N, CA, C and O atoms as a DFTB+ gen file, in Angstrom:
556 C
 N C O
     1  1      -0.155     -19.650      -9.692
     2  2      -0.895     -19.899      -8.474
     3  2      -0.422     -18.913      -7.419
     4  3       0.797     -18.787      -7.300
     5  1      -1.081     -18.323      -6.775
     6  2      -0.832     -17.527      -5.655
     7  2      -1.244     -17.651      -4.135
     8  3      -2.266     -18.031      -3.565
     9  1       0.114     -17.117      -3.673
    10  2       0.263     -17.652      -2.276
    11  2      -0.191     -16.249      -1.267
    12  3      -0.052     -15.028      -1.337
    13  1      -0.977     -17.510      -0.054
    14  2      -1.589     -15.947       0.758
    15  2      -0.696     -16.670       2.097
    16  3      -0.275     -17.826       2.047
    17  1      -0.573     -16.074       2.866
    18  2       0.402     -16.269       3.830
    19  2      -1.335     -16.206       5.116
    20  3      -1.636     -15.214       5.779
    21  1      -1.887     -17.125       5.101
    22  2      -3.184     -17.076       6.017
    23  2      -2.845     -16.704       7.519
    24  3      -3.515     -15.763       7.945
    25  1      -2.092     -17.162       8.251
    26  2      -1.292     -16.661       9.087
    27  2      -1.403     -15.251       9.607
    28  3      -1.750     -14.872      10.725
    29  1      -0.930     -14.364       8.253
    30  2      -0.515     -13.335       8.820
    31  2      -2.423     -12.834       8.827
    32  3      -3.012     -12.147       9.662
    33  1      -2.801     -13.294       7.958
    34  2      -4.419     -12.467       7.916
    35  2      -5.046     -12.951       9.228
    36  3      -5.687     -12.128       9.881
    37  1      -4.897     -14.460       9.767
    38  2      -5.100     -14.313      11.557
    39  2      -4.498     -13.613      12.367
    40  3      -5.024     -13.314      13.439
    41  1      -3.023     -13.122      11.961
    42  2      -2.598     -11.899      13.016
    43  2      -3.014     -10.686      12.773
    44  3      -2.675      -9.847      13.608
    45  1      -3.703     -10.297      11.804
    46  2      -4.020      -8.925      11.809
    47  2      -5.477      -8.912      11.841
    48  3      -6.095      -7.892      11.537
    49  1      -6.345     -10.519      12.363
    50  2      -7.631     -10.010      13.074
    51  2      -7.712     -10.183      14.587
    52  3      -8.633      -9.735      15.271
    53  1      -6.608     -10.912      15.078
    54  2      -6.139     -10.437      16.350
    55  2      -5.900      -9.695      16.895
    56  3      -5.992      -9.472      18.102
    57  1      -5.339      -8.866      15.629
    58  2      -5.085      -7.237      16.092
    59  2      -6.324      -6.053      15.987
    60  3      -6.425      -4.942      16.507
    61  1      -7.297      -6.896      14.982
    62  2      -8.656      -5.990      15.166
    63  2      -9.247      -6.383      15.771
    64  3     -10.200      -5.640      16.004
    65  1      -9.277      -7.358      16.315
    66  2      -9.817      -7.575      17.766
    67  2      -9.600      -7.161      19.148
    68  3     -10.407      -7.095      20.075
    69  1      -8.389      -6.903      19.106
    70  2      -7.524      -6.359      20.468
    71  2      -7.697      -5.084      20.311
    72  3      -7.320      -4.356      21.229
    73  1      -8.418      -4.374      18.898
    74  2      -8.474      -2.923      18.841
    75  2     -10.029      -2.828      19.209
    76  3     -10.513      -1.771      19.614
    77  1     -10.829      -4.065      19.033
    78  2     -12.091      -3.436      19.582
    79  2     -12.332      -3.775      20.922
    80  3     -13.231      -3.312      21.624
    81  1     -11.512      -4.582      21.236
    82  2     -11.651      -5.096      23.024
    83  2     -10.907      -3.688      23.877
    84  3     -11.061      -3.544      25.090
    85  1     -10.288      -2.943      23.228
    86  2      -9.647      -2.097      23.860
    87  2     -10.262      -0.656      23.712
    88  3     -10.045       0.254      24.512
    89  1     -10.931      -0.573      22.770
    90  2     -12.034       0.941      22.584
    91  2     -13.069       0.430      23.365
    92  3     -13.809       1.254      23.903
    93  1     -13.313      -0.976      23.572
    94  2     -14.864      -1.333      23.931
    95  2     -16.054      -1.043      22.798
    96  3     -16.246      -0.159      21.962
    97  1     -16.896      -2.507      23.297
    98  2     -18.165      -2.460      22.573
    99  2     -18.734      -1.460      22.408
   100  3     -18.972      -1.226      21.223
   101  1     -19.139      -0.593      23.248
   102  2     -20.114       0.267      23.809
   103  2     -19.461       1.283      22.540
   104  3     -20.333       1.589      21.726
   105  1     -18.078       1.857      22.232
   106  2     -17.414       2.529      21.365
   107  2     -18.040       2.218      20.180
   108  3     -18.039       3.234      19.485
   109  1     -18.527       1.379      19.667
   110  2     -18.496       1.382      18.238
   111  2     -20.302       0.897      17.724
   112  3     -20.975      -0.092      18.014
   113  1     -20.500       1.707      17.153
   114  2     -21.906       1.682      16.817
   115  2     -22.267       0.087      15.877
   116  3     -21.465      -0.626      15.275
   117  1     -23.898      -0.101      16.068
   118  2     -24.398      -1.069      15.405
   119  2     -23.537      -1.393      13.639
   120  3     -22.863      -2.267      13.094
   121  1     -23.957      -0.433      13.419
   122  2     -23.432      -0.342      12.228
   123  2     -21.905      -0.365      11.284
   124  3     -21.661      -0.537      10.090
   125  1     -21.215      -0.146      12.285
   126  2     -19.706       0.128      12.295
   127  2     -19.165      -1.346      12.298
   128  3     -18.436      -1.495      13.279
   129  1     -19.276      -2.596      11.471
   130  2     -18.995      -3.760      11.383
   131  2     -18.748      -4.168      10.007
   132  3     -19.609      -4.154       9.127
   133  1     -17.612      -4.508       9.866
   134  2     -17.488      -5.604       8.751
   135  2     -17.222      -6.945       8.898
   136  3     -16.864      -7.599       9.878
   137  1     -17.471      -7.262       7.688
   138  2     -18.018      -9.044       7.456
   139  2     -16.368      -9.918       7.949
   140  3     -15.430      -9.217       8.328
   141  1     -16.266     -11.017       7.894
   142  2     -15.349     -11.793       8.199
   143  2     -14.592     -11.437       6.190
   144  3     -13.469     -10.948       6.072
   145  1     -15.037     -11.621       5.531
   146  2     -14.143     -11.227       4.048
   147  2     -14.257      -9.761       3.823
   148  3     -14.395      -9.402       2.654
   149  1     -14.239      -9.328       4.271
   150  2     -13.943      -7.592       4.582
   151  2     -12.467      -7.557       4.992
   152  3     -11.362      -7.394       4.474
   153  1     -13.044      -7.805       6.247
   154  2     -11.418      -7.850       7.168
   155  2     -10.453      -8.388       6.796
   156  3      -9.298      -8.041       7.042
   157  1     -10.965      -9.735       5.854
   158  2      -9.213     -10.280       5.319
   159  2      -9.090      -9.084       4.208
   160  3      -7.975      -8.612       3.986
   161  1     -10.349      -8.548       3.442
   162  2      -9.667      -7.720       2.777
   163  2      -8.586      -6.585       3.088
   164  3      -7.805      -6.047       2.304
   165  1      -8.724      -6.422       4.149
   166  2      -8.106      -5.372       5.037
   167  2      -6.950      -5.756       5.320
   168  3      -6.015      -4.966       5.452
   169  1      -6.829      -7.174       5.472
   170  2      -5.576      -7.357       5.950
   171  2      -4.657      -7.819       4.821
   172  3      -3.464      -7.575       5.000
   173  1      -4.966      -8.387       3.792
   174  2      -4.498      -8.561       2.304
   175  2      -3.912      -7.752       2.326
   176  3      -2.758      -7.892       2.730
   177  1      -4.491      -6.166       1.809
   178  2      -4.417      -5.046       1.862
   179  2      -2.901      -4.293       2.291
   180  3      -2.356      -3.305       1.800
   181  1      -2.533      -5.079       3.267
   182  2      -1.191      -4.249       4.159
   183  2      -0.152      -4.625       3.458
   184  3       0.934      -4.082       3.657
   185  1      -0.308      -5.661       2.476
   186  2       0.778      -6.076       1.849
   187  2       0.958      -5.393       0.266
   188  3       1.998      -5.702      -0.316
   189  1       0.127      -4.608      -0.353
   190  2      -0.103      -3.745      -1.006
   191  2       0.203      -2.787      -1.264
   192  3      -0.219      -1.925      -0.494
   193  1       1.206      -2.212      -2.599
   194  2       1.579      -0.797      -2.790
   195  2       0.730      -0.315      -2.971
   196  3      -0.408      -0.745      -3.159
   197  1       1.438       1.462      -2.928
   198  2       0.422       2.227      -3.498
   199  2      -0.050       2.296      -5.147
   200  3      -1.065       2.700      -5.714
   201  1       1.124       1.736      -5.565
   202  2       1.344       1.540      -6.994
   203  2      -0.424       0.969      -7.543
   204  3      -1.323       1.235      -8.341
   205  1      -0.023      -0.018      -6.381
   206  2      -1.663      -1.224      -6.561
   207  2      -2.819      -0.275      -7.439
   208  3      -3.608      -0.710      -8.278
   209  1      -2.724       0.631      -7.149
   210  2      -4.389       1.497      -6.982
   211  2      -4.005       2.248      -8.341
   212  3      -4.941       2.968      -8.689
   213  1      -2.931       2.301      -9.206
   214  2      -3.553       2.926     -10.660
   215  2      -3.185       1.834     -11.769
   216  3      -2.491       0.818     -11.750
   217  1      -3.729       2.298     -12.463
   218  2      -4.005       1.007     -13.682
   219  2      -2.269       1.097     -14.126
   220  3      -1.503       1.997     -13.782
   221  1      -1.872      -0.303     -15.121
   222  2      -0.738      -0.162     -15.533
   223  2      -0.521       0.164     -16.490
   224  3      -1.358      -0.241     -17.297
   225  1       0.319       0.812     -16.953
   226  2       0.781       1.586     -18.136
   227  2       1.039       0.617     -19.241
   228  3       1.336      -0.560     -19.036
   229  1       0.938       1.057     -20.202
   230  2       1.212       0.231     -21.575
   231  2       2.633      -0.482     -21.455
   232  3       2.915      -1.632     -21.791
   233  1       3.423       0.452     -20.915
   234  2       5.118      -0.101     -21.035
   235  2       5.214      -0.944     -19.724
   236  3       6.204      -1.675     -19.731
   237  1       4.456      -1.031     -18.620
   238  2       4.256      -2.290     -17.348
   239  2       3.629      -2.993     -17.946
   240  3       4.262      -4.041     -18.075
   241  1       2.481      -3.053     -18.530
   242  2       1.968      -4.274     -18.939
   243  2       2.544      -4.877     -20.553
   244  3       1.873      -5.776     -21.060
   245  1       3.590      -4.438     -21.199
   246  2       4.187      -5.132     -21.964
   247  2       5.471      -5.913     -21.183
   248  3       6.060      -6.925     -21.562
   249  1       5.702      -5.126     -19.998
   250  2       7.323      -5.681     -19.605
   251  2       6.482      -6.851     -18.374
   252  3       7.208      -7.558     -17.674
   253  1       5.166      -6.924     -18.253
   254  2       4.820      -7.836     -17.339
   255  2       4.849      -9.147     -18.554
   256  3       5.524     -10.153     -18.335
   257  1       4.120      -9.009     -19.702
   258  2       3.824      -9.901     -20.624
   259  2       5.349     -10.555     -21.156
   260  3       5.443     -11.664     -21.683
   261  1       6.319      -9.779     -20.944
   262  2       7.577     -10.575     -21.118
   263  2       8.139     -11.548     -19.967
   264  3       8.449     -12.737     -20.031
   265  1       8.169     -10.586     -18.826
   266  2       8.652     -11.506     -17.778
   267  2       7.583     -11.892     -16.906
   268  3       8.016     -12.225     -15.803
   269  1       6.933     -11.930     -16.962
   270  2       5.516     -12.705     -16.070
   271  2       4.925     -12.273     -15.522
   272  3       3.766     -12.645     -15.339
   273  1       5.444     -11.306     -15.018
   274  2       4.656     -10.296     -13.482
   275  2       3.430      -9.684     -14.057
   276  3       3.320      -8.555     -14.536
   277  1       2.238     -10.900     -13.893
   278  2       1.044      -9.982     -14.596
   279  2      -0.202     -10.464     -13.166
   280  3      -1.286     -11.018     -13.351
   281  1       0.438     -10.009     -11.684
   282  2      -0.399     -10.136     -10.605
   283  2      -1.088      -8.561     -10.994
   284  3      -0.671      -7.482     -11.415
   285  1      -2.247      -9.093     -10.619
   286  2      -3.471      -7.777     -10.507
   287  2      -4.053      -8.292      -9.072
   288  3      -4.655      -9.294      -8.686
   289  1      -3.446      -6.809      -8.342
   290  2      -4.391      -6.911      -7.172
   291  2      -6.545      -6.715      -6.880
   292  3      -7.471      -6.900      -6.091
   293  1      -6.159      -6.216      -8.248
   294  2      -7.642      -5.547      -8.020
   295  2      -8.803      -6.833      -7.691
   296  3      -8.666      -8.055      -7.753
   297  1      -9.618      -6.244      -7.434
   298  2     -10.918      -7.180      -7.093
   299  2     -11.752      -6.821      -7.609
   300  3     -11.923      -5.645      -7.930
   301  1     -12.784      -8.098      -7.914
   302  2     -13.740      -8.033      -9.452
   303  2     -15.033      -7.435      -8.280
   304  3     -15.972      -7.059      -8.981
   305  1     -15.268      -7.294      -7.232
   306  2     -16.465      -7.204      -6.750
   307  2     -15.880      -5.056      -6.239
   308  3     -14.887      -4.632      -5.648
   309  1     -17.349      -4.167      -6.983
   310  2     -16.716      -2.838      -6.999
   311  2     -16.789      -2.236      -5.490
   312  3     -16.011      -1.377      -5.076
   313  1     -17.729      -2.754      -4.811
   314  2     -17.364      -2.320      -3.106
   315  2     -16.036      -3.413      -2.311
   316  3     -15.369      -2.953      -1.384
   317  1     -15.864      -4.495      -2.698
   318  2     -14.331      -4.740      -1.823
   319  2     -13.510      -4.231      -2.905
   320  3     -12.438      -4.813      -2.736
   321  1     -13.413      -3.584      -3.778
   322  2     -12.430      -3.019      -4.490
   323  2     -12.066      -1.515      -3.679
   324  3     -10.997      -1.171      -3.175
   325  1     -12.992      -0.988      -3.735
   326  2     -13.325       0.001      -2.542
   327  2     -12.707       0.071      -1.086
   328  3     -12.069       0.913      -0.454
   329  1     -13.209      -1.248      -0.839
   330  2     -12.761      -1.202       1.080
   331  2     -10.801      -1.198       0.851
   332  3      -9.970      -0.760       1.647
   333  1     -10.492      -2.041      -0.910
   334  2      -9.046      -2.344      -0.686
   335  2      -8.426      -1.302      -0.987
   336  3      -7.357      -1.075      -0.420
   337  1      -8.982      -0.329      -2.039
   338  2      -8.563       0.841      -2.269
   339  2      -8.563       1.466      -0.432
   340  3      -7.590       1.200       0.274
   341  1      -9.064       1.807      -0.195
   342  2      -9.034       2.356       1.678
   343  2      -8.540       1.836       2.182
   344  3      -7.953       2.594       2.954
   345  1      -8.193       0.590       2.428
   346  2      -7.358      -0.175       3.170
   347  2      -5.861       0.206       3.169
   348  3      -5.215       0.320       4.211
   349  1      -5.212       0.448       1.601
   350  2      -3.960       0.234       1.102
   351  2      -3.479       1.796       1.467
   352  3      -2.441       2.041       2.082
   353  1      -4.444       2.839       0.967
   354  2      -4.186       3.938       1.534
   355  2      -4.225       4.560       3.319
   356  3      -3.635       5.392       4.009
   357  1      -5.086       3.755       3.428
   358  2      -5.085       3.695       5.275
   359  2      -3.818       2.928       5.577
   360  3      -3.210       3.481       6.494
   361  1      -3.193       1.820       5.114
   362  2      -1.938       1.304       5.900
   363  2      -1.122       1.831       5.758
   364  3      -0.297       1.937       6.665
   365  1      -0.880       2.654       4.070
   366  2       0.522       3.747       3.588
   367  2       0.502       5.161       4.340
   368  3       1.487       5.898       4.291
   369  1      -0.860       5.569       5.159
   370  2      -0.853       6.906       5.122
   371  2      -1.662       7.020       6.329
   372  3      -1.330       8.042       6.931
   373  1      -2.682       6.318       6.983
   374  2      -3.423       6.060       7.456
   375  2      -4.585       7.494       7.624
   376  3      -5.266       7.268       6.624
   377  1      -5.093       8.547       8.135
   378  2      -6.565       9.037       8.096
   379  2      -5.800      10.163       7.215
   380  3      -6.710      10.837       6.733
   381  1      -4.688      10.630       6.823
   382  2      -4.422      11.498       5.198
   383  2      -4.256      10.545       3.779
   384  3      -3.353      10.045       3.108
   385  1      -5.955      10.655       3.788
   386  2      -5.974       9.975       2.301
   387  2      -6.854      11.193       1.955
   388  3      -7.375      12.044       2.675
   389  1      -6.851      10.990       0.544
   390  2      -7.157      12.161      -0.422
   391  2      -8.987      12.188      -0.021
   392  3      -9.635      11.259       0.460
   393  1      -9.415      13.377      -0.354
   394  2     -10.880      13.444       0.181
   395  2     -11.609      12.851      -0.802
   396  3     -12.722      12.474      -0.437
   397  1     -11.227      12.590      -2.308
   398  2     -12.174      11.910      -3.222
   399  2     -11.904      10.568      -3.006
   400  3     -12.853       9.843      -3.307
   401  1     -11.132      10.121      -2.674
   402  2     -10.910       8.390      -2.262
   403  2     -12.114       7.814      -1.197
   404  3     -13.014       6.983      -1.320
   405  1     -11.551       8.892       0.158
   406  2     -13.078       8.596       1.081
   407  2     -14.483       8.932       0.338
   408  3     -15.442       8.220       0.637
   409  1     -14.683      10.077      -0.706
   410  2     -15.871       9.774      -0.962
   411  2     -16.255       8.613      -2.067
   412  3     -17.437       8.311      -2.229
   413  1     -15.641       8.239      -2.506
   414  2     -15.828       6.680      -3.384
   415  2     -15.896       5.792      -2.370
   416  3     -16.500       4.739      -2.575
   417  1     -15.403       5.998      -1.322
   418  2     -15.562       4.870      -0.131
   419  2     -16.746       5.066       0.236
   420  3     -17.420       4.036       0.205
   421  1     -17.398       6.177       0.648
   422  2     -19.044       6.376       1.009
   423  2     -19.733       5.470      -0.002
   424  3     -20.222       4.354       0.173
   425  1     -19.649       6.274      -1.190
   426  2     -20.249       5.923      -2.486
   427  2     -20.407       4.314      -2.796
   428  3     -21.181       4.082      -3.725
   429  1     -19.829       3.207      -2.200
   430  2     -19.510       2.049      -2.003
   431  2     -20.582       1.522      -1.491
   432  3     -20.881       0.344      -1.691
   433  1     -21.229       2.265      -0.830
   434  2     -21.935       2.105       0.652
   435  2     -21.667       1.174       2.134
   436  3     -22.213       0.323       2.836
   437  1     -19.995       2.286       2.005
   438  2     -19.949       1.955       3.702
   439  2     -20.138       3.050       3.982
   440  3     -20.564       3.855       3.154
   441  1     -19.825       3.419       5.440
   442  2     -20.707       4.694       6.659
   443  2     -18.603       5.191       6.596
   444  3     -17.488       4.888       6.169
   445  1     -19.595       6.326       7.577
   446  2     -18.271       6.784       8.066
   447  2     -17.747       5.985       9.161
   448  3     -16.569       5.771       9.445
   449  1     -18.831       5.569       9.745
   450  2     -18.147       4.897      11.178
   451  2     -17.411       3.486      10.831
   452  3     -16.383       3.146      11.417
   453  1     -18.015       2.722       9.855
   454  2     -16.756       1.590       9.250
   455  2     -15.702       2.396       8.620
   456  3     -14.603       1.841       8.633
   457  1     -15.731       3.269       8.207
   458  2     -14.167       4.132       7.914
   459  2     -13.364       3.828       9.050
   460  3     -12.486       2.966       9.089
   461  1     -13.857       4.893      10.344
   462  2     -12.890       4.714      11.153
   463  2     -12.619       3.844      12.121
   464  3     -11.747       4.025      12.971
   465  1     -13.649       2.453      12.014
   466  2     -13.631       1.463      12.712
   467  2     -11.726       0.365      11.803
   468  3     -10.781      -0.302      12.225
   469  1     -12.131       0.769      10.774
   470  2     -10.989       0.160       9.741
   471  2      -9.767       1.063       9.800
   472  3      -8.714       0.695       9.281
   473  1      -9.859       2.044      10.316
   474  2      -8.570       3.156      10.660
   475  2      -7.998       2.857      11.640
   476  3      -6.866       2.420      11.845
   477  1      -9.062       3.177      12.449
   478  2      -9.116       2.673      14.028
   479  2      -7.588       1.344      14.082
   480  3      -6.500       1.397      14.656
   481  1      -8.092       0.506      13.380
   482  2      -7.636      -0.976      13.671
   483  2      -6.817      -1.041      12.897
   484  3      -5.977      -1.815      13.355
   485  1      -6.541      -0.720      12.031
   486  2      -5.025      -0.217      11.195
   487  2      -3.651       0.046      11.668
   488  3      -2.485      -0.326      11.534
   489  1      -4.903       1.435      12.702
   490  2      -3.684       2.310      13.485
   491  2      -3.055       1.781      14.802
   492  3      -1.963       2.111      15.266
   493  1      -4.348       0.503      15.550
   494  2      -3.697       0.282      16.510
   495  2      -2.797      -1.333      16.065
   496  3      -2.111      -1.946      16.884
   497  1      -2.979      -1.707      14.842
   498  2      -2.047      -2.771      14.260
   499  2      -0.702      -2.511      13.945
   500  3       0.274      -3.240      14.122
   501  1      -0.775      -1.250      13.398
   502  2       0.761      -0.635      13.204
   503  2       1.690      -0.229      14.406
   504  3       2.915      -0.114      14.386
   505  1       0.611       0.009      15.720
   506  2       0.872       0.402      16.447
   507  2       1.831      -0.612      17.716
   508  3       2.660      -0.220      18.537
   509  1       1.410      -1.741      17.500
   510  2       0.967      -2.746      18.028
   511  2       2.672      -3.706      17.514
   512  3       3.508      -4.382      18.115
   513  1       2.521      -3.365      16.498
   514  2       3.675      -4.212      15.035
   515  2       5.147      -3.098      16.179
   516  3       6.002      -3.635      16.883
   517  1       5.019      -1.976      16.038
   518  2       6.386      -1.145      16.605
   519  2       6.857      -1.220      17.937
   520  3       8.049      -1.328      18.223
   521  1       5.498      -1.136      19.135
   522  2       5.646      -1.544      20.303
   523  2       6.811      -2.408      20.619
   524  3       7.743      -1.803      21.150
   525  1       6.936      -3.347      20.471
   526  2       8.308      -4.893      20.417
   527  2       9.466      -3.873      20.333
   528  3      10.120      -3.431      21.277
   529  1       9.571      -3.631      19.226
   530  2      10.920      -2.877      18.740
   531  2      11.555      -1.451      19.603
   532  3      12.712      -1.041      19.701
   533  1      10.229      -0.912      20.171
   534  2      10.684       0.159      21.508
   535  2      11.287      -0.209      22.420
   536  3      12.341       0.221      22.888
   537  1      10.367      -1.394      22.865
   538  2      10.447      -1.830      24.307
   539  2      12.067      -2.508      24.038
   540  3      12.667      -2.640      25.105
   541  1      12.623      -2.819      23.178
   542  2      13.661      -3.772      23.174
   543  2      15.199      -2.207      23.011
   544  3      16.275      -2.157      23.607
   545  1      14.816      -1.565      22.350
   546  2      15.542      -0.135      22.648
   547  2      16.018       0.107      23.592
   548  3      17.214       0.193      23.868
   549  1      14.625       0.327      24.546
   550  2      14.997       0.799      25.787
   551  2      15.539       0.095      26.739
   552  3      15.894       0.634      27.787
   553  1      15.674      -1.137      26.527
   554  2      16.255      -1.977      27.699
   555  2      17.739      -1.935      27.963
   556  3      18.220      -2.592      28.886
């Protein structure tokens, strides 16, 4: 059985919220929206290696079949497999991801502007996560 920590997926749409209250509406086109299970995908997502994103090797998936570890992040639906593939590489790396990754992300059929609406809010989550830890530096 697997555990989602729901919590943290309300703090990190707080934080995409505070990223679109802070670009403003007017910033982000009609189109530039994802669904309410998008965004948790997104936020799932942060908890995600990079490892996540290639298949496992014969010798991982025998040493999972011994000791248990047989979690598969992947997702059975091929566009949120997509948004999580972008997601995981947007939180490890954020807008240097490889150029064939974003075009499988097109290919998905999202836009560019949900690209960087999901960058966007990534970047000001990470951003957001370090803030605390400055401010407490400098004091």
């Amino acid at each position: 059985m697997a555990y989602v920590a729901f919590q943290e997926i309300g703090a990190a749409r707080v934080a995409v919220d505070a990223a679109i209250t802070q670009r403003g509406v007017s910033a982000i086109r009609p189109d530039a929206r994802l669904s309410a299970l998008e965004w948790q995908v997104v936020a799932l997502a942060r908890r995600d290696r990079i490892s996540s994103l290639r298949a496992p090797s014969k010798l991982g998936r025998a040493l999972g079949s011994i000791f248990g570890d047989t979690r598969n992040p992947r997702l059975a639906d091929p566009s949120l497999e997509a948004l999580r593939r972008m997601a995981v590489l947007s939180w490890h790396h954020g807008y240097s991801v490889p150029s064939h990754e974003v075009r499988a992300f097109l290919a998905a059929g999202y836009t560019p502007d949900q690209y960087e609406l999901m960058v966007d809010s990534i970047a000001t989550a990470l951003s957001s996560a370090r803030r605390p830890a400055r401010l407490a530096t400098s004091e």
